[in-house]
PDB file of C-alpha atoms in Angstrom:
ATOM      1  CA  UNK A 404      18.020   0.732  64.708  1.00 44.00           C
ATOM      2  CA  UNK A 405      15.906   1.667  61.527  1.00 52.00           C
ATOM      3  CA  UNK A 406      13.063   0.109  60.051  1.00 61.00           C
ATOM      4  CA  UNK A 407      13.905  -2.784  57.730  1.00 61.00           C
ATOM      5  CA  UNK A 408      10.544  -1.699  55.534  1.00 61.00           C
ATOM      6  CA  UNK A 409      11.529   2.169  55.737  1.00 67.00           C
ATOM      7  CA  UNK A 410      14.673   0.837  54.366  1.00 81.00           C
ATOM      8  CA  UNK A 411      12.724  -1.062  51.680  1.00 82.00           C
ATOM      9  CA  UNK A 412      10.660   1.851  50.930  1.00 83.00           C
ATOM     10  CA  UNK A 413      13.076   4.944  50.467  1.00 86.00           C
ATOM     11  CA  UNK A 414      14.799   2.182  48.241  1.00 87.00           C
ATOM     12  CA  UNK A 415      12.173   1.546  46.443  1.00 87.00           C
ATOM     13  CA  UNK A 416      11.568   5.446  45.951  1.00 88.00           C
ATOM     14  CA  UNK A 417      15.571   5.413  44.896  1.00 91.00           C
ATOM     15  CA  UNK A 418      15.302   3.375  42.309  1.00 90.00           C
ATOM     16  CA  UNK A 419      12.320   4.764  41.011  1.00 89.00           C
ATOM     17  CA  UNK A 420      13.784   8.056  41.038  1.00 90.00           C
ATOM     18  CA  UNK A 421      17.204   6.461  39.079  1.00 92.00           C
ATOM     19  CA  UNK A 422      14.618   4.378  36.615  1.00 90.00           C
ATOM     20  CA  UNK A 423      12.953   7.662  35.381  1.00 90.00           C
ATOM     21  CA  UNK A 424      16.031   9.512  34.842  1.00 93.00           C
ATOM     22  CA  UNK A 425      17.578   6.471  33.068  1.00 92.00           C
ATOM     23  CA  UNK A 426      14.507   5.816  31.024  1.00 92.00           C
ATOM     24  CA  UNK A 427      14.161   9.563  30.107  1.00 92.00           C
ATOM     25  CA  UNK A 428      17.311   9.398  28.838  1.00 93.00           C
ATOM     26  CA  UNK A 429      16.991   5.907  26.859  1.00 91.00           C
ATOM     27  CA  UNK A 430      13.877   7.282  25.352  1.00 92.00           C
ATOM     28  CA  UNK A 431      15.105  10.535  24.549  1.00 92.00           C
ATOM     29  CA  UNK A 432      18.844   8.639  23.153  1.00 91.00           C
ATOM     30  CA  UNK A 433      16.821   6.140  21.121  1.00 91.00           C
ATOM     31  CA  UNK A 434      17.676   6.569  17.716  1.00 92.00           C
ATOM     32  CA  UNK A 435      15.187   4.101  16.015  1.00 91.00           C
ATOM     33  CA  UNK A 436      11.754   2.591  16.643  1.00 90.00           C
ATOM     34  CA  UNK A 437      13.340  -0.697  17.329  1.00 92.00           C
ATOM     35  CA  UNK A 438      15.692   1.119  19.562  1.00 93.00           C
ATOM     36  CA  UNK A 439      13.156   2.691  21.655  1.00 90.00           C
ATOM     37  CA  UNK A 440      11.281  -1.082  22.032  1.00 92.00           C
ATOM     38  CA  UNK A 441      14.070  -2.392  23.865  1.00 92.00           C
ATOM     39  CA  UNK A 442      14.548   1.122  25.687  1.00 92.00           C
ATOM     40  CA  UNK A 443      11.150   0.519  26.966  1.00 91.00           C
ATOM     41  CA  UNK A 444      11.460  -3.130  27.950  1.00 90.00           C
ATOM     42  CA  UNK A 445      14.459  -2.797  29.503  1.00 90.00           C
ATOM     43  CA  UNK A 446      12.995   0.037  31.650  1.00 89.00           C
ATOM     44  CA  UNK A 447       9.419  -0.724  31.883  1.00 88.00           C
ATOM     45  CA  UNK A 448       9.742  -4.927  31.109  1.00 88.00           C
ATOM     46  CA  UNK A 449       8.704  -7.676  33.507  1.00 88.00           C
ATOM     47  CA  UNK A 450      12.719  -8.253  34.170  1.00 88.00           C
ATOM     48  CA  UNK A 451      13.225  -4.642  34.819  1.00 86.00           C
ATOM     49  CA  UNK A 452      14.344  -2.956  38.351  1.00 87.00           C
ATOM     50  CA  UNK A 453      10.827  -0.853  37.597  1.00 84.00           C
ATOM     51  CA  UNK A 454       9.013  -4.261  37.973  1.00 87.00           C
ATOM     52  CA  UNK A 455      11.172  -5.241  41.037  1.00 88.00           C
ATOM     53  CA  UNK A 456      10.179  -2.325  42.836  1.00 87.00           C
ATOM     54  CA  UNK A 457       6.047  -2.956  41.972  1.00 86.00           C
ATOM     55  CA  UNK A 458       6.970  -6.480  43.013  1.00 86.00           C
ATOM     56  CA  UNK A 459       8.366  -5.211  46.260  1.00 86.00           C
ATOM     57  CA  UNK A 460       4.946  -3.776  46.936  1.00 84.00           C
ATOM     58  CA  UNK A 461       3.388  -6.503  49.300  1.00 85.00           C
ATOM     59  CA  UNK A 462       6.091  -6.451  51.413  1.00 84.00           C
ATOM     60  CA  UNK A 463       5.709  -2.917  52.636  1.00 85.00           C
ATOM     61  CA  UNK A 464       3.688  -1.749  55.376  1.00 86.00           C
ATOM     62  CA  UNK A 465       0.665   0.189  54.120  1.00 85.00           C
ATOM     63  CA  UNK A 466       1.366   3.724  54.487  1.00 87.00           C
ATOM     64  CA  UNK A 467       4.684   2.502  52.643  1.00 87.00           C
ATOM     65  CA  UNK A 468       2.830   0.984  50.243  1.00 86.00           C
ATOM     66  CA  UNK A 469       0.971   3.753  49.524  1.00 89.00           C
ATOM     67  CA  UNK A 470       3.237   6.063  49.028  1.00 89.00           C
ATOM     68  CA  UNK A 471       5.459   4.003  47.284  1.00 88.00           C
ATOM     69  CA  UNK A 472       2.555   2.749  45.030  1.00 89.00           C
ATOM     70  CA  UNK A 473       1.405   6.112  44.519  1.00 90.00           C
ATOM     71  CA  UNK A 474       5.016   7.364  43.136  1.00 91.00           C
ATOM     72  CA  UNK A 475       5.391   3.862  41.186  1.00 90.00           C
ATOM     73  CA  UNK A 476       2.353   4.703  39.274  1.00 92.00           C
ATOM     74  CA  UNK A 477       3.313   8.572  38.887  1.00 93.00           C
ATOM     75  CA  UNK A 478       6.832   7.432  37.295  1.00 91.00           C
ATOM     76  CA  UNK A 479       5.421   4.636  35.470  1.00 91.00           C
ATOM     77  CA  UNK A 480       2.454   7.501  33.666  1.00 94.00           C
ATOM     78  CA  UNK A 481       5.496   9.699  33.318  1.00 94.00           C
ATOM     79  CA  UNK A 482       7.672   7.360  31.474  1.00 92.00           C
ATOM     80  CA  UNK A 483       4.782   5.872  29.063  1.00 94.00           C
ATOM     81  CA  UNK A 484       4.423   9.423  27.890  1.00 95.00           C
ATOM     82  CA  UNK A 485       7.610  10.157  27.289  1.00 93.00           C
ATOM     83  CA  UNK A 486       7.662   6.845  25.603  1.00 94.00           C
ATOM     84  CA  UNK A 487       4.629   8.039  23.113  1.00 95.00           C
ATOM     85  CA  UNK A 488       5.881  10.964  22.684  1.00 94.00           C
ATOM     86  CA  UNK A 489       9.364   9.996  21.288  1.00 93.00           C
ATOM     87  CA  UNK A 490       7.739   6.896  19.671  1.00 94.00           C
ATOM     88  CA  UNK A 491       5.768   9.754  17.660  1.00 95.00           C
ATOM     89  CA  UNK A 492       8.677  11.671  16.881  1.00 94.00           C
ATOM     90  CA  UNK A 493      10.515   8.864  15.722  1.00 92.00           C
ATOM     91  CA  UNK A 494       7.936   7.748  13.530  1.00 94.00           C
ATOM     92  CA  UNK A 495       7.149  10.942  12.076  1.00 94.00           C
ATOM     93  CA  UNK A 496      10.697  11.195  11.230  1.00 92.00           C
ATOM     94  CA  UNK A 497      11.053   8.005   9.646  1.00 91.00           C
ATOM     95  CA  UNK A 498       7.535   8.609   7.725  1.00 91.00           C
ATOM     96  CA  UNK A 499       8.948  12.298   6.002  1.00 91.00           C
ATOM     97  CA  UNK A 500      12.647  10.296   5.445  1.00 90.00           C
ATOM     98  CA  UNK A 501      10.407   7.302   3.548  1.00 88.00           C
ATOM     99  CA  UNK A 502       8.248  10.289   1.809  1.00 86.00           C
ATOM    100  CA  UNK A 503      11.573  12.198   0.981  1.00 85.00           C
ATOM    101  CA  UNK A 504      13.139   9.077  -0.368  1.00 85.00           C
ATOM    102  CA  UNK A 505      10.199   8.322  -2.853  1.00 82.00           C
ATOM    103  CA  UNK A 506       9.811  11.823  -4.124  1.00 81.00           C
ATOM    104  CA  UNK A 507       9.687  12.348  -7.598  1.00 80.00           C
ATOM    105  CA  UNK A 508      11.483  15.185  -8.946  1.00 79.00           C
ATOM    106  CA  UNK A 509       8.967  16.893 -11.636  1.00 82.00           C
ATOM    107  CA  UNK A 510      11.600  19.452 -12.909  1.00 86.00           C
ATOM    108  CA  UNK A 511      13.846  16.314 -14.342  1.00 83.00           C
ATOM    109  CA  UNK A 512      13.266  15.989 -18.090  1.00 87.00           C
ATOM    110  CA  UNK A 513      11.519  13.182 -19.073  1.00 85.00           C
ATOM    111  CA  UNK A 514      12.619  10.120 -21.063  1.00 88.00           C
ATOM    112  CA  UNK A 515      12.731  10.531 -24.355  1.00 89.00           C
ATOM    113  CA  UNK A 516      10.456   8.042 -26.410  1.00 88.00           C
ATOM    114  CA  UNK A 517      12.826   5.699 -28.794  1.00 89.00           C
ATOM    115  CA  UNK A 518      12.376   6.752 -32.603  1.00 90.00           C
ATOM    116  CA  UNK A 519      10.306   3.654 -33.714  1.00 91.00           C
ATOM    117  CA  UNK A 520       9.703   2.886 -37.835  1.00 93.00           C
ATOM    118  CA  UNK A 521       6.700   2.774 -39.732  1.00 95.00           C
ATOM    119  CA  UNK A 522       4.621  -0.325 -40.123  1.00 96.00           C
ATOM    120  CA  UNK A 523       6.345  -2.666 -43.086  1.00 96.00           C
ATOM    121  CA  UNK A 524       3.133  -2.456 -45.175  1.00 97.00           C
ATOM    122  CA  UNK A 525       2.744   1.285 -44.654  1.00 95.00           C
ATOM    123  CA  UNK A 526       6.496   1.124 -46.276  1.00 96.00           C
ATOM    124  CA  UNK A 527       5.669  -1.229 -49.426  1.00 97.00           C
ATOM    125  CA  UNK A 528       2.435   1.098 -50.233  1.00 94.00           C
ATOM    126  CA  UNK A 529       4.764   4.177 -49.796  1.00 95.00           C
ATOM    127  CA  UNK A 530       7.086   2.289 -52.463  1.00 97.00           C
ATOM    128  CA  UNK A 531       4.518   1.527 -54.466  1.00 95.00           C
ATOM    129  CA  UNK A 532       3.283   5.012 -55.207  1.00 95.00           C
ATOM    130  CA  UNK A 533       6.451   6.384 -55.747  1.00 96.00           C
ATOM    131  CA  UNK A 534       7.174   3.780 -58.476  1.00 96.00           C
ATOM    132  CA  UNK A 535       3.644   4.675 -60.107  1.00 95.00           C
ATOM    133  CA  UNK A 536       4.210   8.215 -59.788  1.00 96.00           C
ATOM    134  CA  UNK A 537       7.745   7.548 -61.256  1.00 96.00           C
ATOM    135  CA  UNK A 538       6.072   5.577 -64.140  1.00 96.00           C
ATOM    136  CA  UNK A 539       3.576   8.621 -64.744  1.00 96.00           C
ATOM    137  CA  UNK A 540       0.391   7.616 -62.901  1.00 95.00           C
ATOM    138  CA  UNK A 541      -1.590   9.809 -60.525  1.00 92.00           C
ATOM    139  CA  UNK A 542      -1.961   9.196 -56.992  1.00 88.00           C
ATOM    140  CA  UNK A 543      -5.972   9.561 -56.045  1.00 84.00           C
ATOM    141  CA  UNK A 544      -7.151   8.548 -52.426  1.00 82.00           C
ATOM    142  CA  UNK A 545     -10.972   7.905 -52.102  1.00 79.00           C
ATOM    143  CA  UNK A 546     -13.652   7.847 -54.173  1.00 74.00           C
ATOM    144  CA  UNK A 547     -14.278  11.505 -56.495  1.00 70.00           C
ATOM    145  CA  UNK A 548     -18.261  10.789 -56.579  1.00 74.00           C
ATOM    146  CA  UNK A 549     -20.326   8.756 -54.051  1.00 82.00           C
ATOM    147  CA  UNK A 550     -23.021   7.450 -55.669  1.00 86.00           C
ATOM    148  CA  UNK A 551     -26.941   6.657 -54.090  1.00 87.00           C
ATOM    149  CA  UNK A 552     -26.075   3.772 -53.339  1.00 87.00           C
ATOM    150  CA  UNK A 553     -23.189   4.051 -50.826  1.00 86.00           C
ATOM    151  CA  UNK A 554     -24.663   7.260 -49.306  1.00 87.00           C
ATOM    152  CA  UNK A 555     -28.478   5.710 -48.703  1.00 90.00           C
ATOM    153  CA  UNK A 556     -29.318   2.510 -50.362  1.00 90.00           C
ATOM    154  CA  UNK A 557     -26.727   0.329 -48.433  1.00 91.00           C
ATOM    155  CA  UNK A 558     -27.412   2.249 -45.147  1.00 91.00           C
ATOM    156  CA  UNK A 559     -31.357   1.196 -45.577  1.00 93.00           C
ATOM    157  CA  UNK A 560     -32.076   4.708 -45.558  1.00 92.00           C
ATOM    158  CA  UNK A 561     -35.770   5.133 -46.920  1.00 93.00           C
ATOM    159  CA  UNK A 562     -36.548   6.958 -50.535  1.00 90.00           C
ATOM    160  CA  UNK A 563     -38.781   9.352 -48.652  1.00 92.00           C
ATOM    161  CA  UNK A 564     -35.822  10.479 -45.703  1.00 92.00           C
ATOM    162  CA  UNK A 565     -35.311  14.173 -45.746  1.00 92.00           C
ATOM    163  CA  UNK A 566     -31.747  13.677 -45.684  1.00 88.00           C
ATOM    164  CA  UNK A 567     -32.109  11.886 -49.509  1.00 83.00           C
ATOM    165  CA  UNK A 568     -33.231  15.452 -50.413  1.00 78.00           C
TER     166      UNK A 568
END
């Protein structure tokens, strides 16, 4: 009659073997972030048949429990990287579809700027000439000759400045 903890063991090792292919192909099926979360509770999780097997542990003899130990932790370093490794891909992915999405087209012609109207002031002076120039008047802007007074005096610019000269 066989071992009951051999039995235990190269069940263990079973399901191990059935919980990496199965989580290798969750990961590597996972189409989002959030899908790949619940891929990796539902393989590595405290409910999972992964945990069940660690659980299993103290009830295997010690050369059991060695070598089932030391193939729980293999599968369970395997799985974490494949884990990272998709969880990278998958966010790389969705960073370039959020940098696609929000990329501005510099070849698009721009908006044109709405025609706007001149100030209503600026209008009444424009009206204002033309009815003097229609009445005969000349239109002269600024003063012809500044006098000492606006060039120096008012700027308190001394008598003796070289620039009065």
């Amino acid at each position: 009659m066989a071992d009951p903890t051999a039995d235990q063991a190269s069940s263990a090792l079973r399901t191990l073997e059935a919980e990496l292919v199965r989580g290798r192909t969750l990961f590597d099926q996972a189409p989002s972030l959030s899908a790949l979360e619940e891929a990796e509770t539902s393989v590595l999780g405290r409910k999972s048949a992964f945990s069940s097997v660690q659980r299993g542990l103290r009830d295997l003899t010690d050369d059991e429990r060695r070598t089932v130990g030391t193939r729980t932790h293999e599968v369970r370093q395997v799985l974490q990287a494949l884990y990272e490794e998709r969880r990278r891909s998958l966010a790389a992915d969705h960073e370039a579809a959020l940098l696609e999405a929000d990329r501005l087209d510099v070849t698009l012609p721009g908006r044109r700027p709405r025609p706007g109207s001149l100030h209503p002031l600026t209008l009444t002076e424009y009206q204002l000439v033309d009815t003097f120039v229609g009445m005969g008047y000349r239109v002269v802007e600024g003063p012809e000759i500044e006098n000492d007074w606006y060039n120096f005096q008012a700027l308190n610019i001394p008598p003796d400045h070289p620039a009065r000269t």
